[in-house]
Short mmCIF file of C-alpha atoms in Angstrom, two decimals:
data_model
loop_
_atom_site.label_atom_id
_atom_site.label_comp_id
_atom_site.label_asym_id
_atom_site.label_seq_id
_atom_site.Cartn_x
_atom_site.Cartn_y
_atom_site.Cartn_z
CA MET A 1 -16.71 -27.46 -2.30
CA PRO A 2 -15.09 -24.28 -1.90
CA ARG A 3 -12.85 -23.07 0.53
CA ALA A 4 -14.23 -20.49 2.68
CA VAL A 5 -12.41 -17.52 3.55
CA GLY A 6 -11.28 -18.05 6.98
CA ASP A 7 -10.32 -22.05 6.28
CA GLU A 8 -6.56 -21.74 6.84
CA PRO A 9 -4.02 -24.52 8.65
CA ALA A 10 -3.33 -23.32 12.78
CA SER A 11 -0.28 -22.94 11.33
CA ARG A 12 -0.94 -19.32 9.67
CA THR A 13 -1.30 -16.54 10.68
CA VAL A 14 -3.08 -13.40 8.73
CA GLU A 15 -0.95 -11.13 9.08
CA LEU A 16 -2.88 -8.54 5.87
CA VAL A 17 -6.29 -7.18 5.12
CA ALA A 18 -7.45 -5.06 3.08
CA LEU A 19 -11.52 -4.53 2.96
CA SER A 20 -12.81 -3.48 -0.68
CA PRO A 21 -13.95 0.38 -1.03
CA ASP A 22 -17.63 -1.76 -1.47
CA GLY A 23 -17.34 -3.93 1.05
CA ARG A 24 -17.49 -7.09 -0.13
CA LEU A 25 -13.74 -8.30 -0.52
CA LEU A 26 -11.76 -8.76 2.04
CA ALA A 27 -8.18 -9.61 0.91
CA GLY A 28 -5.73 -11.86 3.52
CA ALA A 29 -2.08 -12.59 3.63
CA ALA A 30 0.35 -14.81 5.50
CA GLY A 31 3.97 -15.06 4.45
CA HIS A 32 3.85 -15.97 0.64
CA LEU A 33 -0.12 -16.87 0.40
CA VAL A 34 -2.63 -13.90 -0.78
CA ARG A 35 -5.98 -14.46 -1.08
CA VAL A 36 -9.68 -12.50 -2.11
CA GLY A 37 -12.51 -13.80 -1.04
CA ASP A 38 -16.62 -13.09 -0.66
CA VAL A 39 -17.38 -11.50 2.83
CA VAL A 40 -20.62 -12.47 2.69
CA ASP A 41 -20.57 -15.98 1.63
CA GLY A 42 -16.69 -16.60 2.51
CA THR A 43 -15.87 -17.77 -0.83
CA VAL A 44 -12.02 -17.50 -1.54
CA LEU A 45 -11.95 -16.12 -5.65
CA VAL A 46 -8.68 -15.45 -5.58
CA GLU A 47 -5.71 -17.26 -4.72
CA ARG A 48 -2.05 -16.17 -4.94
CA SER A 49 1.45 -16.83 -3.88
CA VAL A 50 4.07 -13.93 -4.85
CA GLY A 51 7.76 -13.99 -4.11
CA GLY A 52 8.47 -12.34 -1.09
CA THR A 53 6.65 -11.70 2.51
CA VAL A 54 3.59 -10.44 1.33
CA THR A 55 4.84 -6.74 2.73
CA ALA A 56 0.99 -4.75 1.84
CA LEU A 57 -2.51 -4.26 0.77
CA ALA A 58 -4.06 -1.69 -1.59
CA PHE A 59 -7.57 -2.47 -3.40
CA SER A 60 -8.58 0.05 -7.06
CA PRO A 61 -11.00 1.61 -6.51
CA ASP A 62 -13.76 -0.01 -8.22
CA GLY A 63 -12.08 -3.11 -6.27
CA ALA A 64 -11.45 -5.09 -9.37
CA THR A 65 -7.33 -4.54 -9.32
CA LEU A 66 -5.43 -5.62 -5.80
CA ALA A 67 -1.97 -4.81 -5.81
CA VAL A 68 -0.25 -6.35 -3.96
CA GLY A 69 3.37 -5.38 -2.32
CA ASP A 70 6.54 -7.10 -0.99
CA SER A 71 9.23 -7.52 0.58
CA ALA A 72 11.46 -8.79 -2.84
CA GLY A 73 10.68 -5.41 -4.81
CA THR A 74 7.82 -6.76 -6.60
CA LEU A 75 4.52 -5.42 -7.09
CA THR A 76 2.01 -7.70 -7.57
CA LEU A 77 -1.43 -6.48 -9.40
CA LEU A 78 -4.77 -9.18 -9.73
CA SER A 79 -7.21 -8.50 -11.22
CA SER A 80 -10.22 -9.81 -8.21
CA GLY A 81 -12.46 -11.02 -10.53
CA ASP A 82 -10.48 -13.61 -12.58
CA GLY A 83 -6.90 -13.79 -11.00
CA ARG A 84 -4.68 -12.52 -14.31
CA VAL A 85 -1.59 -11.28 -12.92
CA VAL A 86 0.64 -8.14 -13.78
CA THR A 87 4.31 -8.16 -12.05
CA ALA A 88 6.55 -5.02 -11.64
CA GLN A 89 9.59 -4.84 -10.08
CA ILE A 90 10.67 -1.39 -7.62
CA LYS A 91 13.99 -3.13 -6.70
CA THR A 92 13.79 -2.97 -2.34
CA ALA A 93 11.17 -3.64 -0.32
CA ILE A 94 8.25 -2.12 -1.07
CA THR A 95 6.70 -0.72 2.35
CA ALA A 96 3.11 0.92 1.46
CA LEU A 97 0.52 0.63 -1.00
CA ALA A 98 -2.14 3.90 -2.46
CA PHE A 99 -4.48 4.53 -5.36
CA SER A 100 -5.14 7.78 -6.40
CA ALA A 101 -9.39 8.06 -6.72
CA THR A 102 -9.30 8.05 -9.56
CA GLY A 103 -8.00 4.13 -10.08
CA ALA A 104 -5.10 4.99 -13.12
CA ASP A 105 -2.63 6.00 -10.56
CA LEU A 106 -0.71 3.63 -7.60
CA MET A 107 1.89 4.98 -4.84
CA VAL A 108 4.35 2.34 -3.74
CA GLY A 109 6.17 2.95 -0.68
CA ASP A 110 9.79 1.00 0.06
CA ALA A 111 11.62 0.15 2.81
CA ASP A 112 14.16 2.31 2.00
CA GLY A 113 12.36 5.81 1.72
CA GLY A 114 11.00 7.00 -1.48
CA VAL A 115 8.08 6.92 -3.25
CA ARG A 116 7.27 6.61 -5.87
CA ARG A 117 4.12 6.70 -8.78
CA VAL A 118 3.96 4.35 -11.25
CA ARG A 119 0.02 3.32 -13.67
CA ALA A 120 -1.95 0.32 -11.79
CA GLU A 121 -2.40 -0.78 -14.75
CA ASP A 122 0.73 -2.59 -15.82
CA GLY A 123 3.04 -1.34 -12.47
CA SER A 124 5.64 1.01 -14.85
CA ASP A 125 7.58 4.07 -13.49
CA LEU A 126 5.42 7.37 -13.67
CA GLY A 127 8.21 9.32 -13.56
CA ALA A 128 7.53 11.13 -10.24
CA ARG A 129 9.65 9.62 -7.67
CA ARG A 130 10.06 11.66 -3.93
CA ASP A 131 12.88 10.08 -1.49
CA PHE A 132 12.76 10.20 2.44
CA SER A 133 14.84 9.61 5.01
CA HIS A 134 13.34 6.84 6.75
CA ARG A 135 11.77 4.30 5.98
CA VAL A 136 7.75 4.67 4.37
CA ARG A 137 5.22 3.02 7.61
CA TRP A 138 1.76 4.64 4.87
CA LEU A 139 0.34 6.87 2.46
CA SER A 140 -2.73 8.01 1.96
CA PHE A 141 -4.82 10.57 -0.80
CA ASP A 142 -6.63 13.98 0.88
CA SER A 143 -10.64 13.95 -0.21
CA SER A 144 -9.41 15.44 -3.31
CA GLY A 145 -6.32 13.99 -4.03
CA SER A 146 -4.63 16.19 -4.82
CA THR A 147 -2.13 15.41 -1.41
CA LEU A 148 -0.49 12.28 -0.82
CA PHE A 149 -0.03 12.60 2.84
CA VAL A 150 3.52 10.13 3.57
CA ALA A 151 3.88 8.67 7.25
CA THR A 152 7.14 7.42 7.69
CA MET A 153 8.73 6.37 10.74
CA GLU A 154 9.68 10.15 12.11
CA TRP A 155 7.31 11.73 9.80
CA LEU A 156 4.12 12.77 8.44
CA HIS A 157 4.91 14.13 5.58
CA ALA A 158 2.15 15.87 3.09
CA VAL A 159 3.72 16.07 -0.70
CA ARG A 160 1.62 16.71 -4.03
CA ALA A 161 0.15 14.08 -5.46
CA ALA A 162 1.14 14.67 -8.74
CA ASN A 163 5.44 15.10 -8.75
CA LEU A 164 5.67 14.58 -4.88
CA GLU A 165 7.19 17.80 -4.07
CA PRO A 166 5.98 19.22 -0.46
CA VAL A 167 3.34 20.59 0.10
CA ALA A 168 4.04 23.09 3.83
CA SER A 169 4.94 21.88 6.91
CA ARG A 170 5.77 17.99 8.30
CA PHE A 171 4.93 17.67 11.50
CA ALA A 172 6.77 14.83 14.09
CA LEU A 173 4.98 12.09 15.61
CA ARG A 174 6.34 11.42 18.59
CA SER A 175 4.52 7.96 20.08
CA LEU A 176 3.22 8.58 23.95
CA ALA A 177 3.47 5.22 26.13
CA GLY A 178 3.20 4.00 22.23
CA HIS A 179 0.04 3.44 21.27
CA ALA A 180 -0.23 7.73 20.42
CA PHE A 181 1.44 10.28 18.49
CA VAL A 182 1.72 14.10 19.20
CA PRO A 183 1.56 16.36 15.89
CA ARG A 184 4.32 18.75 15.65
CA SER A 185 4.77 20.76 12.94
CA GLU A 186 8.38 21.34 11.53
CA GLU A 187 8.92 23.66 8.26
CA HIS A 188 10.82 22.19 5.25
#
């Protein structure tokens, strides 16, 4: 009998989740373990252990690939259908992932404040890199795919996706009661 996505040992807490863009697949991670399951019937389609603690998950736009970043700095690209694996070494803990709209490129944020553009097919470096002064917490593209938003511990940055050069301003993220932020623009 196939195991369902929710059949976790009591000691396992799911720490990260990602939903495929079409809503059919759900990925969950706990420690070194990643599972991809079918949302409708709960069947586990892919199960994989990675070298470090899983710190970031992102599905490609077509849902065919799950990017997994870990604390050891390894980028793992899993085929969500057959579990085929490609790995690339980033060399510092991966903290955020975002696929381009076409799915050809993947943006990788790290604990040292770096963002780099890699080929989604094999994780090879495409040469675009930008260093920020704080750990990268979150990455997201605008609707056109031309601007990448990078949230660090203190700032929200807008950069060109192609070369990671600043678009304009950055915004200060100031905590209010620990749950909200008030953006404050500051020129570079």
